Amino acid sequence: MAVHNGTRTRILVIGGVDVEQEPNHRFFHVVDFLAAHYDEVVFVSTANLYGGPPIGFAQKMLKSFMNVLTDRRKEYRQQNVHHIIVRKLKLPMFLQNLAGDLWIYTVLPGWLKKERFETCIYSFPQTAFVTGLLRRRGVAKKLVYDDCDYFPAHLDAAGKLSAAALTWKERRAATQADGVISVSTPLAALRREQGVKNVIVIPNGVVLDNLTGARQKEPHPPTLLYIGMLSEAWGVDLMLDALPLVREAIPDVHFVIVGDGDYREALEEKARALGLENSVSFCGRKPHSELISYIRQADVGVALYKQREFIHYASPMKVREYMAAGLPVLTTRIGQAEEVIEESNAGELVERTPEAIAAAAIKLLKDDDLRAQYAENAVRYTENADWNSVLEPVLDFINTV
C-alpha cells in the first residue's frame, strides 16, 4: 500500500467518469473498496463542461464559458475520500480522445502535483497522459490500470481519426502501467498480446445487499424486465420484435423497460408501430435504490446483447445483477454473458430471431418450476459476487506489481 506520514496509507485514483451521471459505474465501486482499506483515497473524476438542465444554445455556451473561467474544478471530502472533480473541455472527439486529459493535468490543484503516492490506479484510456505525467513528476511511483472496457469499439471511436486516436490511447494506457486489472478473460488476453506482463482478471460485481431484497415477489402479471441504457447494441428492440409472438401465447404479458438513452425514441416508435402500447412500459432512468420494486414485480431479466466487438470483451454486470436478485435471465450467445449462463444454468441462451426469443420467453413465463430452479441457481452462483469479495485480490495485486 501507499505509505505517507509514517504508517498512514494513501492511494491516488484517477477515472474519466462522471460521478453524478454514472453512480453505479465499476470504478466508483473500486473507489469505495479502496476507501475501506486505505486511510485516504484521493479521487480525481470528471464532469461535463455544462452538465445542467436543458437550456438554449446561447445560454449553454455562456454557462460553459463561465464554468471554464470560474468553476473548472471542485474539491470536497466525503469521509476519507478527497474528491477532485475536473470539468472536461468540449473538444472534437478526435482531440478529446487524443489529448483531452492534458487539460485535466493543467486543472489539477498545485498541492496534488507536489504529493507522493506509492500507487495510482486509473481507468479509461483518456487518462493515459495525465497519469503518465504524474509518474514522471514523481507524484505516483507505480501505475495500475483498471481495464474496465474495450473502448475503441464504443461510440466515442466513431470516425477513423477518432477510432485511431482512442485505439492508440487505450494501448498506451495499458502498456505504460506496471499492472493491469482486466474486467474479462478476453480483454486480459488482448492486453497480453499487446505486451502487458502483469495482468489479473477481476470481473464486475454487484451490490449484493441492495439486490437480495428484490427476491421477495409482489403480485404482478407475467413480466419481462430490462434495466439499463437504451442504446442499439443492448437489443431491447429484439425483445419488442418478439413480443407480439409472446402475446399470442400469453395475452397479459408485460415488458417493463427501466432506463434511458439515445435509442429510447426509436424504441417507443417501434412499440407503437407493433401495437404494443398496452404491453410495454417505458419507465425512464431510476436511481439504483429504486430498482428493487421493479425486480419484485418481474419474472425474467432480459439482456439480448447484439454482436458487437466491445460486448465480446465486456463483463456482464446487468446479467449478474439480475441473477443476484433471483431473476432468471434471457440472453444471447456472446462473450462472458454466454459463459456465465452456461456455468450457472440460470437462464436461457437464444439466437437473435423473434421466433427463438419468443419461444424462450414463453417457456420461462409459463413454467413456474423452471423459473424457480433457474432463480435458485442464479442466487447460488452470485452469492460471492459482491463487490467487496470480487475486488479482494486487487489489494495483493497492487502490492506485488
mmCIF file of C-alpha atoms in Angstrom:
data_model
loop_
_atom_site.group_PDB
_atom_site.id
_atom_site.type_symbol
_atom_site.label_atom_id
_atom_site.label_comp_id
_atom_site.label_asym_id
_atom_site.label_seq_id
_atom_site.Cartn_x
_atom_site.Cartn_y
_atom_site.Cartn_z
ATOM 1 C CA MET A 1 0.000 0.000 0.000
ATOM 2 C CA ALA A 2 0.988 3.626 -0.334
ATOM 3 C CA VAL A 3 2.747 4.865 2.777
ATOM 4 C CA HIS A 4 2.707 8.549 3.705
ATOM 5 C CA ASN A 5 3.328 10.360 7.001
ATOM 6 C CA GLY A 6 4.684 7.341 8.845
ATOM 7 C CA THR A 7 2.200 4.491 8.731
ATOM 8 C CA ARG A 8 -0.709 6.376 7.146
ATOM 9 C CA THR A 9 -1.740 4.740 3.888
ATOM 10 C CA ARG A 10 -2.927 6.740 0.900
ATOM 11 C CA ILE A 11 -3.668 5.993 -2.737
ATOM 12 C CA LEU A 12 -4.331 8.152 -5.794
ATOM 13 C CA VAL A 13 -7.222 7.182 -8.074
ATOM 14 C CA ILE A 14 -7.970 8.816 -11.439
ATOM 15 C CA GLY A 15 -11.043 7.968 -13.520
ATOM 16 C CA GLY A 16 -12.500 9.650 -16.577
ATOM 17 C CA VAL A 17 -16.084 9.163 -15.440
ATOM 18 C CA ASP A 18 -18.795 11.491 -14.101
ATOM 19 C CA VAL A 19 -19.872 10.726 -10.519
ATOM 20 C CA GLU A 20 -23.347 12.178 -10.990
ATOM 21 C CA GLN A 21 -24.060 10.623 -14.401
ATOM 22 C CA GLU A 22 -22.872 7.063 -13.724
ATOM 23 C CA PRO A 23 -23.121 6.359 -9.967
ATOM 24 C CA ASN A 24 -23.168 2.572 -10.495
ATOM 25 C CA HIS A 25 -20.071 2.510 -12.687
ATOM 26 C CA ARG A 26 -17.490 -0.125 -11.785
ATOM 27 C CA PHE A 27 -14.871 2.486 -10.933
ATOM 28 C CA PHE A 28 -16.910 4.003 -8.125
ATOM 29 C CA HIS A 29 -17.166 0.574 -6.522
ATOM 30 C CA VAL A 30 -13.380 0.319 -6.834
ATOM 31 C CA VAL A 31 -13.063 3.657 -5.015
ATOM 32 C CA ASP A 32 -15.440 2.545 -2.239
ATOM 33 C CA PHE A 33 -13.471 -0.674 -1.831
ATOM 34 C CA LEU A 34 -10.141 1.152 -1.611
ATOM 35 C CA ALA A 35 -11.614 3.618 0.893
ATOM 36 C CA ALA A 36 -12.314 0.686 3.211
ATOM 37 C CA HIS A 37 -8.645 -0.387 3.097
ATOM 38 C CA TYR A 38 -6.693 2.876 2.919
ATOM 39 C CA ASP A 39 -6.598 5.779 5.325
ATOM 40 C CA GLU A 40 -7.173 8.211 2.466
ATOM 41 C CA VAL A 41 -8.173 7.970 -1.181
ATOM 42 C CA VAL A 42 -7.569 10.979 -3.406
ATOM 43 C CA PHE A 43 -10.058 10.523 -6.237
ATOM 44 C CA VAL A 44 -9.888 12.573 -9.442
ATOM 45 C CA SER A 45 -13.001 12.293 -11.646
ATOM 46 C CA THR A 46 -14.511 14.366 -14.437
ATOM 47 C CA ALA A 47 -17.746 16.214 -15.179
ATOM 48 C CA ASN A 48 -19.234 17.641 -18.351
ATOM 49 C CA LEU A 49 -18.431 21.244 -19.175
ATOM 50 C CA TYR A 50 -22.085 22.270 -18.745
ATOM 51 C CA GLY A 51 -23.957 19.375 -17.131
ATOM 52 C CA GLY A 52 -27.083 21.324 -16.139
ATOM 53 C CA PRO A 53 -30.764 21.204 -17.158
ATOM 54 C CA PRO A 54 -31.769 21.769 -20.820
ATOM 55 C CA ILE A 55 -31.392 25.434 -21.868
ATOM 56 C CA GLY A 56 -30.960 27.375 -25.097
ATOM 57 C CA PHE A 57 -27.765 27.075 -27.133
ATOM 58 C CA ALA A 58 -26.543 30.598 -26.387
ATOM 59 C CA GLN A 59 -27.210 30.214 -22.659
ATOM 60 C CA LYS A 60 -25.448 26.856 -22.638
ATOM 61 C CA MET A 61 -22.377 28.290 -24.378
ATOM 62 C CA LEU A 62 -22.247 31.223 -21.953
ATOM 63 C CA LYS A 63 -22.587 28.961 -18.922
ATOM 64 C CA SER A 64 -19.936 26.588 -20.282
ATOM 65 C CA PHE A 65 -17.573 29.510 -20.841
ATOM 66 C CA MET A 66 -18.148 30.755 -17.287
ATOM 67 C CA ASN A 67 -17.524 27.235 -15.964
ATOM 68 C CA VAL A 68 -14.141 27.204 -17.700
ATOM 69 C CA LEU A 69 -13.271 30.525 -16.071
ATOM 70 C CA THR A 70 -14.702 30.128 -12.575
ATOM 71 C CA ASP A 71 -15.808 26.520 -11.951
ATOM 72 C CA ARG A 72 -13.315 24.313 -13.740
ATOM 73 C CA ARG A 73 -12.541 22.281 -10.629
ATOM 74 C CA LYS A 74 -14.396 21.283 -7.485
ATOM 75 C CA GLU A 75 -12.968 19.704 -4.338
ATOM 76 C CA TYR A 76 -14.722 18.195 -1.360
ATOM 77 C CA ARG A 77 -14.176 15.481 1.218
ATOM 78 C CA GLN A 78 -16.536 12.570 1.810
ATOM 79 C CA GLN A 79 -15.306 10.640 4.857
ATOM 80 C CA ASN A 80 -11.787 9.509 3.884
ATOM 81 C CA VAL A 81 -12.187 10.175 0.152
ATOM 82 C CA HIS A 82 -10.865 13.507 -1.109
ATOM 83 C CA HIS A 83 -12.802 14.234 -4.323
ATOM 84 C CA ILE A 84 -11.349 16.383 -7.100
ATOM 85 C CA ILE A 85 -13.792 16.871 -9.987
ATOM 86 C CA VAL A 86 -12.459 18.461 -13.182
ATOM 87 C CA ARG A 87 -14.757 19.760 -15.902
ATOM 88 C CA LYS A 88 -13.848 18.356 -19.316
ATOM 89 C CA LEU A 89 -13.449 20.703 -22.262
ATOM 90 C CA LYS A 90 -15.930 20.215 -25.106
ATOM 91 C CA LEU A 91 -13.497 19.241 -27.849
ATOM 92 C CA PRO A 92 -13.961 17.437 -31.168
ATOM 93 C CA MET A 93 -13.994 13.710 -30.399
ATOM 94 C CA PHE A 94 -10.634 13.109 -32.097
ATOM 95 C CA LEU A 95 -8.920 15.746 -29.949
ATOM 96 C CA GLN A 96 -10.791 14.631 -26.805
ATOM 97 C CA ASN A 97 -9.620 11.053 -27.286
ATOM 98 C CA LEU A 98 -6.079 12.053 -28.202
ATOM 99 C CA ALA A 99 -5.207 14.754 -25.686
ATOM 100 C CA GLY A 100 -8.207 15.789 -23.600
ATOM 101 C CA ASP A 101 -6.517 14.695 -20.384
ATOM 102 C CA LEU A 102 -3.756 17.277 -20.827
ATOM 103 C CA TRP A 103 -6.443 19.753 -19.759
ATOM 104 C CA ILE A 104 -7.146 17.590 -16.702
ATOM 105 C CA TYR A 105 -3.463 17.754 -15.755
ATOM 106 C CA THR A 106 -3.481 21.536 -16.151
ATOM 107 C CA VAL A 107 -6.516 21.949 -13.879
ATOM 108 C CA LEU A 108 -5.319 19.633 -11.104
ATOM 109 C CA PRO A 109 -4.589 21.529 -7.862
ATOM 110 C CA GLY A 110 -0.995 22.510 -7.296
ATOM 111 C CA TRP A 111 -0.800 20.693 -3.972
ATOM 112 C CA LEU A 112 -1.551 17.358 -5.658
ATOM 113 C CA LYS A 113 1.396 17.755 -8.039
ATOM 114 C CA LYS A 114 3.701 18.022 -5.003
ATOM 115 C CA GLU A 115 2.347 14.892 -3.250
ATOM 116 C CA ARG A 116 3.925 11.438 -3.304
ATOM 117 C CA PHE A 117 1.914 8.223 -3.694
ATOM 118 C CA GLU A 118 3.204 4.691 -3.954
ATOM 119 C CA THR A 119 0.389 3.763 -6.349
ATOM 120 C CA CYS A 120 -2.026 5.438 -8.745
ATOM 121 C CA ILE A 121 -4.960 3.404 -10.057
ATOM 122 C CA TYR A 122 -6.578 4.838 -13.161
ATOM 123 C CA SER A 123 -9.346 3.929 -15.566
ATOM 124 C CA PHE A 124 -10.412 4.991 -19.075
ATOM 125 C CA PRO A 125 -7.823 5.406 -21.855
ATOM 126 C CA GLN A 126 -8.433 9.159 -21.869
ATOM 127 C CA THR A 127 -6.426 9.351 -18.618
ATOM 128 C CA ALA A 128 -3.231 7.850 -20.059
ATOM 129 C CA PHE A 129 -1.375 11.174 -20.482
ATOM 130 C CA VAL A 130 -2.276 12.699 -17.122
ATOM 131 C CA THR A 131 -1.209 9.567 -15.226
ATOM 132 C CA GLY A 132 1.986 9.259 -17.243
ATOM 133 C CA LEU A 133 2.823 12.880 -16.471
ATOM 134 C CA LEU A 134 2.151 12.381 -12.768
ATOM 135 C CA ARG A 135 4.530 9.425 -12.680
ATOM 136 C CA ARG A 136 7.261 11.365 -14.495
ATOM 137 C CA ARG A 137 6.788 14.181 -11.999
ATOM 138 C CA GLY A 138 7.218 11.702 -9.128
ATOM 139 C CA VAL A 139 3.670 12.008 -7.802
ATOM 140 C CA ALA A 140 2.968 8.305 -8.418
ATOM 141 C CA LYS A 141 5.672 5.686 -8.163
ATOM 142 C CA LYS A 142 3.727 2.953 -9.958
ATOM 143 C CA LEU A 143 0.622 2.823 -12.145
ATOM 144 C CA VAL A 144 -2.170 0.248 -12.166
ATOM 145 C CA TYR A 145 -4.727 0.416 -14.991
ATOM 146 C CA ASP A 146 -8.311 -0.701 -14.305
ATOM 147 C CA ASP A 147 -9.117 -2.131 -17.736
ATOM 148 C CA CYS A 148 -12.906 -1.884 -17.454
ATOM 149 C CA ASP A 149 -13.909 -1.967 -21.137
ATOM 150 C CA TYR A 150 -12.755 -2.179 -24.745
ATOM 151 C CA PHE A 151 -13.218 1.464 -25.655
ATOM 152 C CA PRO A 152 -12.273 1.637 -29.364
ATOM 153 C CA ALA A 153 -15.477 -0.217 -30.266
ATOM 154 C CA HIS A 154 -17.711 2.311 -28.470
ATOM 155 C CA LEU A 155 -19.410 5.355 -29.933
ATOM 156 C CA ASP A 156 -16.519 7.544 -28.753
ATOM 157 C CA ALA A 157 -14.478 5.905 -31.506
ATOM 158 C CA ALA A 158 -16.883 6.992 -34.303
ATOM 159 C CA GLY A 159 -14.872 8.076 -37.334
ATOM 160 C CA LYS A 160 -11.482 6.808 -38.465
ATOM 161 C CA LEU A 161 -9.365 9.505 -36.819
ATOM 162 C CA SER A 162 -11.218 9.226 -33.519
ATOM 163 C CA ALA A 163 -11.010 5.435 -33.603
ATOM 164 C CA ALA A 164 -7.307 5.532 -34.340
ATOM 165 C CA ALA A 165 -6.689 8.024 -31.521
ATOM 166 C CA LEU A 166 -8.667 6.014 -28.987
ATOM 167 C CA THR A 167 -7.092 2.714 -30.038
ATOM 168 C CA TRP A 168 -3.599 4.180 -29.629
ATOM 169 C CA LYS A 169 -4.520 5.879 -26.346
ATOM 170 C CA GLU A 170 -6.011 2.716 -24.855
ATOM 171 C CA ARG A 171 -2.958 0.692 -25.782
ATOM 172 C CA ARG A 172 -0.743 3.327 -24.181
ATOM 173 C CA ALA A 173 -2.900 3.308 -21.028
ATOM 174 C CA ALA A 174 -2.413 -0.448 -20.695
ATOM 175 C CA THR A 175 1.223 -0.805 -21.718
ATOM 176 C CA GLN A 176 2.565 2.088 -19.586
ATOM 177 C CA ALA A 177 1.092 0.504 -16.444
ATOM 178 C CA ASP A 178 3.030 -1.664 -14.025
ATOM 179 C CA GLY A 179 -0.071 -3.849 -13.716
ATOM 180 C CA VAL A 180 -3.438 -4.174 -15.462
ATOM 181 C CA ILE A 181 -6.734 -5.250 -13.885
ATOM 182 C CA SER A 182 -8.862 -6.534 -16.795
ATOM 183 C CA VAL A 183 -12.613 -6.950 -16.486
ATOM 184 C CA SER A 184 -12.749 -10.169 -18.542
ATOM 185 C CA THR A 185 -10.612 -13.056 -19.758
ATOM 186 C CA PRO A 186 -10.785 -11.964 -23.439
ATOM 187 C CA LEU A 187 -9.669 -8.443 -22.515
ATOM 188 C CA ALA A 188 -6.788 -9.819 -20.421
ATOM 189 C CA ALA A 189 -5.701 -11.960 -23.376
ATOM 190 C CA LEU A 190 -5.714 -8.872 -25.613
ATOM 191 C CA ARG A 191 -3.517 -6.959 -23.152
ATOM 192 C CA ARG A 192 -1.031 -9.837 -23.000
ATOM 193 C CA GLU A 193 -0.882 -9.815 -26.805
ATOM 194 C CA GLN A 194 -0.072 -6.103 -26.571
ATOM 195 C CA GLY A 195 2.907 -6.854 -24.310
ATOM 196 C CA VAL A 196 1.474 -6.329 -20.820
ATOM 197 C CA LYS A 197 3.150 -8.760 -18.417
ATOM 198 C CA ASN A 198 1.253 -8.268 -15.139
ATOM 199 C CA VAL A 199 -2.474 -8.849 -15.741
ATOM 200 C CA ILE A 200 -5.211 -10.019 -13.375
ATOM 201 C CA VAL A 201 -8.867 -10.642 -14.227
ATOM 202 C CA ILE A 202 -11.417 -9.013 -11.907
ATOM 203 C CA PRO A 203 -14.982 -9.236 -13.295
ATOM 204 C CA ASN A 204 -17.761 -6.829 -12.427
ATOM 205 C CA GLY A 205 -19.532 -7.449 -9.139
ATOM 206 C CA VAL A 206 -22.886 -6.474 -7.677
ATOM 207 C CA VAL A 207 -24.133 -4.578 -4.627
ATOM 208 C CA LEU A 208 -25.475 -7.745 -3.058
ATOM 209 C CA ASP A 209 -27.158 -6.076 -0.077
ATOM 210 C CA ASN A 210 -29.250 -3.943 -2.426
ATOM 211 C CA LEU A 211 -30.424 -6.885 -4.504
ATOM 212 C CA THR A 212 -31.256 -9.647 -2.042
ATOM 213 C CA GLY A 213 -34.395 -7.781 -1.002
ATOM 214 C CA ALA A 214 -35.663 -7.990 -4.581
ATOM 215 C CA ARG A 215 -36.111 -11.765 -4.305
ATOM 216 C CA GLN A 216 -39.404 -11.341 -2.444
ATOM 217 C CA LYS A 217 -42.007 -11.130 -5.189
ATOM 218 C CA GLU A 218 -45.099 -8.930 -5.294
ATOM 219 C CA PRO A 219 -48.300 -9.698 -7.268
ATOM 220 C CA HIS A 220 -47.866 -8.889 -10.962
ATOM 221 C CA PRO A 221 -48.804 -10.106 -14.453
ATOM 222 C CA PRO A 222 -46.293 -12.204 -16.449
ATOM 223 C CA THR A 223 -43.470 -9.690 -16.764
ATOM 224 C CA LEU A 224 -40.222 -9.382 -18.681
ATOM 225 C CA LEU A 225 -37.819 -6.728 -17.358
ATOM 226 C CA TYR A 226 -34.981 -4.772 -18.939
ATOM 227 C CA ILE A 227 -32.838 -2.449 -16.804
ATOM 228 C CA GLY A 228 -30.079 -0.389 -18.341
ATOM 229 C CA MET A 229 -29.031 2.040 -21.033
ATOM 230 C CA LEU A 230 -31.208 2.329 -24.100
ATOM 231 C CA SER A 231 -28.766 2.062 -26.979
ATOM 232 C CA GLU A 232 -28.941 -0.051 -30.110
ATOM 233 C CA ALA A 233 -26.323 -2.579 -29.006
ATOM 234 C CA TRP A 234 -28.296 -3.803 -25.987
ATOM 235 C CA GLY A 235 -31.017 -5.444 -28.088
ATOM 236 C CA VAL A 236 -34.177 -4.093 -26.465
ATOM 237 C CA ASP A 237 -35.631 -3.863 -29.971
ATOM 238 C CA LEU A 238 -35.169 -7.624 -30.355
ATOM 239 C CA MET A 239 -37.495 -8.207 -27.414
ATOM 240 C CA LEU A 240 -40.028 -5.795 -28.893
ATOM 241 C CA ASP A 241 -39.934 -7.668 -32.204
ATOM 242 C CA ALA A 242 -40.614 -10.934 -30.374
ATOM 243 C CA LEU A 243 -43.315 -9.596 -28.051
ATOM 244 C CA PRO A 244 -46.266 -9.976 -30.454
ATOM 245 C CA LEU A 245 -45.484 -13.707 -30.644
ATOM 246 C CA VAL A 246 -45.247 -13.904 -26.858
ATOM 247 C CA ARG A 247 -48.562 -12.088 -26.533
ATOM 248 C CA GLU A 248 -50.276 -14.677 -28.736
ATOM 249 C CA ALA A 249 -49.463 -17.314 -26.131
ATOM 250 C CA ILE A 250 -49.647 -15.074 -23.044
ATOM 251 C CA PRO A 251 -52.083 -12.196 -23.739
ATOM 252 C CA ASP A 252 -51.395 -10.357 -20.480
ATOM 253 C CA VAL A 253 -47.597 -10.370 -20.826
ATOM 254 C CA HIS A 254 -45.867 -7.106 -19.936
ATOM 255 C CA PHE A 255 -42.424 -5.812 -20.887
ATOM 256 C CA VAL A 256 -41.060 -3.217 -18.447
ATOM 257 C CA ILE A 257 -38.121 -1.084 -19.629
ATOM 258 C CA VAL A 258 -36.218 0.870 -16.970
ATOM 259 C CA GLY A 259 -33.566 3.169 -18.380
ATOM 260 C CA ASP A 260 -32.895 5.936 -20.844
ATOM 261 C CA GLY A 261 -30.623 6.769 -23.731
ATOM 262 C CA ASP A 262 -30.370 7.982 -27.294
ATOM 263 C CA TYR A 263 -32.254 4.932 -28.624
ATOM 264 C CA ARG A 264 -35.369 5.450 -26.494
ATOM 265 C CA GLU A 265 -37.326 7.434 -29.093
ATOM 266 C CA ALA A 266 -36.748 4.747 -31.738
ATOM 267 C CA LEU A 267 -37.843 2.029 -29.305
ATOM 268 C CA GLU A 268 -41.010 3.910 -28.376
ATOM 269 C CA GLU A 269 -41.809 4.343 -32.066
ATOM 270 C CA LYS A 270 -41.265 0.627 -32.690
ATOM 271 C CA ALA A 271 -43.552 -0.288 -29.780
ATOM 272 C CA ARG A 272 -46.284 1.940 -31.243
ATOM 273 C CA ALA A 273 -45.798 0.522 -34.732
ATOM 274 C CA LEU A 274 -46.171 -3.016 -33.388
ATOM 275 C CA GLY A 275 -49.301 -2.084 -31.441
ATOM 276 C CA LEU A 276 -47.640 -2.805 -28.099
ATOM 277 C CA GLU A 277 -48.656 0.340 -26.199
ATOM 278 C CA ASN A 278 -50.620 -1.674 -23.624
ATOM 279 C CA SER A 279 -47.915 -4.324 -23.239
ATOM 280 C CA VAL A 280 -44.796 -2.171 -22.854
ATOM 281 C CA SER A 281 -43.888 0.392 -20.175
ATOM 282 C CA PHE A 282 -41.020 2.856 -20.627
ATOM 283 C CA CYS A 283 -40.199 3.919 -17.076
ATOM 284 C CA GLY A 284 -37.148 6.095 -17.711
ATOM 285 C CA ARG A 285 -33.960 6.153 -15.686
ATOM 286 C CA LYS A 286 -34.337 5.342 -11.986
ATOM 287 C CA PRO A 287 -31.927 5.531 -9.034
ATOM 288 C CA HIS A 288 -30.305 2.213 -8.233
ATOM 289 C CA SER A 289 -32.099 2.186 -4.870
ATOM 290 C CA GLU A 290 -35.494 2.122 -6.614
ATOM 291 C CA LEU A 291 -34.821 -0.861 -8.853
ATOM 292 C CA ILE A 292 -35.878 -3.403 -6.222
ATOM 293 C CA SER A 293 -39.559 -2.559 -6.667
ATOM 294 C CA TYR A 294 -39.344 -3.264 -10.404
ATOM 295 C CA ILE A 295 -37.492 -6.547 -9.912
ATOM 296 C CA ARG A 296 -40.016 -7.744 -7.333
ATOM 297 C CA GLN A 297 -42.711 -7.404 -9.988
ATOM 298 C CA ALA A 298 -40.808 -9.239 -12.727
ATOM 299 C CA ASP A 299 -40.282 -12.859 -13.742
ATOM 300 C CA VAL A 300 -37.417 -12.721 -16.265
ATOM 301 C CA GLY A 301 -34.445 -10.375 -16.769
ATOM 302 C CA VAL A 302 -33.812 -9.511 -20.430
ATOM 303 C CA ALA A 303 -30.278 -8.956 -21.807
ATOM 304 C CA LEU A 304 -30.370 -9.582 -25.570
ATOM 305 C CA TYR A 305 -26.896 -8.353 -26.499
ATOM 306 C CA LYS A 306 -26.144 -7.871 -30.179
ATOM 307 C CA GLN A 307 -22.933 -8.949 -31.916
ATOM 308 C CA ARG A 308 -20.666 -6.035 -31.102
ATOM 309 C CA GLU A 309 -16.913 -6.137 -30.535
ATOM 310 C CA PHE A 310 -16.988 -4.338 -27.192
ATOM 311 C CA ILE A 311 -19.602 -6.785 -25.832
ATOM 312 C CA HIS A 312 -17.237 -9.657 -26.621
ATOM 313 C CA TYR A 313 -14.769 -8.106 -24.167
ATOM 314 C CA ALA A 314 -17.299 -6.983 -21.550
ATOM 315 C CA SER A 315 -18.160 -8.383 -18.129
ATOM 316 C CA PRO A 316 -21.992 -8.503 -17.984
ATOM 317 C CA MET A 317 -22.920 -6.515 -14.877
ATOM 318 C CA LYS A 318 -26.585 -6.498 -15.929
ATOM 319 C CA VAL A 319 -26.739 -10.306 -16.071
ATOM 320 C CA ARG A 320 -25.079 -10.678 -12.669
ATOM 321 C CA GLU A 321 -27.423 -8.123 -11.100
ATOM 322 C CA TYR A 322 -30.481 -9.941 -12.460
ATOM 323 C CA MET A 323 -29.102 -13.189 -11.059
ATOM 324 C CA ALA A 324 -28.251 -11.766 -7.642
ATOM 325 C CA ALA A 325 -31.849 -10.518 -7.443
ATOM 326 C CA GLY A 326 -33.143 -14.021 -8.172
ATOM 327 C CA LEU A 327 -34.269 -13.339 -11.744
ATOM 328 C CA PRO A 328 -33.839 -15.997 -14.450
ATOM 329 C CA VAL A 329 -32.041 -14.469 -17.437
ATOM 330 C CA LEU A 330 -32.974 -14.395 -21.115
ATOM 331 C CA THR A 331 -29.811 -13.549 -23.060
ATOM 332 C CA THR A 332 -27.956 -14.122 -26.305
ATOM 333 C CA ARG A 333 -24.832 -16.092 -27.108
ATOM 334 C CA ILE A 334 -21.923 -13.687 -26.872
ATOM 335 C CA GLY A 335 -18.878 -13.210 -24.671
ATOM 336 C CA GLN A 336 -18.947 -13.550 -20.923
ATOM 337 C CA ALA A 337 -22.776 -13.429 -20.721
ATOM 338 C CA GLU A 338 -22.949 -16.755 -22.537
ATOM 339 C CA GLU A 339 -20.230 -18.185 -20.298
ATOM 340 C CA VAL A 340 -21.982 -17.074 -17.090
ATOM 341 C CA ILE A 341 -25.345 -18.587 -18.080
ATOM 342 C CA GLU A 342 -23.743 -21.859 -19.190
ATOM 343 C CA GLU A 343 -21.796 -22.120 -15.933
ATOM 344 C CA SER A 344 -24.728 -21.195 -13.694
ATOM 345 C CA ASN A 345 -27.661 -22.764 -15.587
ATOM 346 C CA ALA A 346 -29.641 -19.693 -14.559
ATOM 347 C CA GLY A 347 -31.487 -18.850 -17.757
ATOM 348 C CA GLU A 348 -31.978 -19.330 -21.476
ATOM 349 C CA LEU A 349 -29.485 -18.620 -24.265
ATOM 350 C CA VAL A 350 -31.147 -17.735 -27.566
ATOM 351 C CA GLU A 351 -30.427 -16.816 -31.149
ATOM 352 C CA ARG A 352 -31.301 -13.280 -32.257
ATOM 353 C CA THR A 353 -34.570 -14.085 -34.042
ATOM 354 C CA PRO A 354 -38.101 -13.126 -32.929
ATOM 355 C CA GLU A 355 -39.145 -16.780 -33.007
ATOM 356 C CA ALA A 356 -36.272 -18.020 -30.815
ATOM 357 C CA ILE A 357 -36.620 -15.157 -28.330
ATOM 358 C CA ALA A 358 -40.398 -15.567 -28.118
ATOM 359 C CA ALA A 359 -40.164 -19.334 -27.627
ATOM 360 C CA ALA A 360 -37.698 -18.928 -24.748
ATOM 361 C CA ALA A 361 -39.747 -16.145 -23.138
ATOM 362 C CA ILE A 362 -42.953 -18.220 -23.330
ATOM 363 C CA LYS A 363 -41.135 -21.222 -21.878
ATOM 364 C CA LEU A 364 -39.841 -19.192 -18.943
ATOM 365 C CA LEU A 365 -43.096 -17.372 -18.214
ATOM 366 C CA LYS A 366 -45.263 -20.498 -18.353
ATOM 367 C CA ASP A 367 -43.045 -22.875 -16.374
ATOM 368 C CA ASP A 368 -43.039 -21.838 -12.704
ATOM 369 C CA ASP A 369 -40.840 -24.781 -11.667
ATOM 370 C CA LEU A 370 -38.212 -23.970 -14.288
ATOM 371 C CA ARG A 371 -38.117 -20.324 -13.232
ATOM 372 C CA ALA A 372 -37.764 -21.342 -9.600
ATOM 373 C CA GLN A 373 -34.850 -23.651 -10.446
ATOM 374 C CA TYR A 374 -33.115 -21.002 -12.541
ATOM 375 C CA ALA A 375 -33.636 -18.442 -9.756
ATOM 376 C CA GLU A 376 -32.119 -20.800 -7.192
ATOM 377 C CA ASN A 377 -29.123 -21.448 -9.479
ATOM 378 C CA ALA A 378 -28.722 -17.710 -10.068
ATOM 379 C CA VAL A 379 -28.661 -16.863 -6.369
ATOM 380 C CA ARG A 380 -26.185 -19.648 -5.637
ATOM 381 C CA TYR A 381 -23.878 -18.543 -8.463
ATOM 382 C CA THR A 382 -23.765 -14.923 -7.306
ATOM 383 C CA GLU A 383 -23.504 -15.479 -3.547
ATOM 384 C CA ASN A 384 -19.828 -14.413 -3.679
ATOM 385 C CA ALA A 385 -20.310 -11.756 -6.379
ATOM 386 C CA ASP A 386 -20.466 -8.784 -4.011
ATOM 387 C CA TRP A 387 -18.007 -6.049 -4.966
ATOM 388 C CA ASN A 388 -16.024 -6.438 -1.734
ATOM 389 C CA SER A 389 -15.437 -10.135 -2.431
ATOM 390 C CA VAL A 390 -14.744 -9.689 -6.137
ATOM 391 C CA LEU A 391 -12.213 -6.893 -5.573
ATOM 392 C CA GLU A 392 -10.337 -8.536 -2.695
ATOM 393 C CA PRO A 393 -7.470 -9.822 -4.921
ATOM 394 C CA VAL A 394 -6.789 -6.228 -6.023
ATOM 395 C CA LEU A 395 -5.013 -5.460 -2.739
ATOM 396 C CA ASP A 396 -2.369 -8.171 -3.181
ATOM 397 C CA PHE A 397 -2.006 -7.289 -6.862
ATOM 398 C CA ILE A 398 -1.293 -3.635 -6.054
ATOM 399 C CA ASN A 399 1.335 -4.634 -3.541
ATOM 400 C CA THR A 400 3.146 -7.120 -5.794
ATOM 401 C CA VAL A 401 3.337 -5.384 -9.201
#
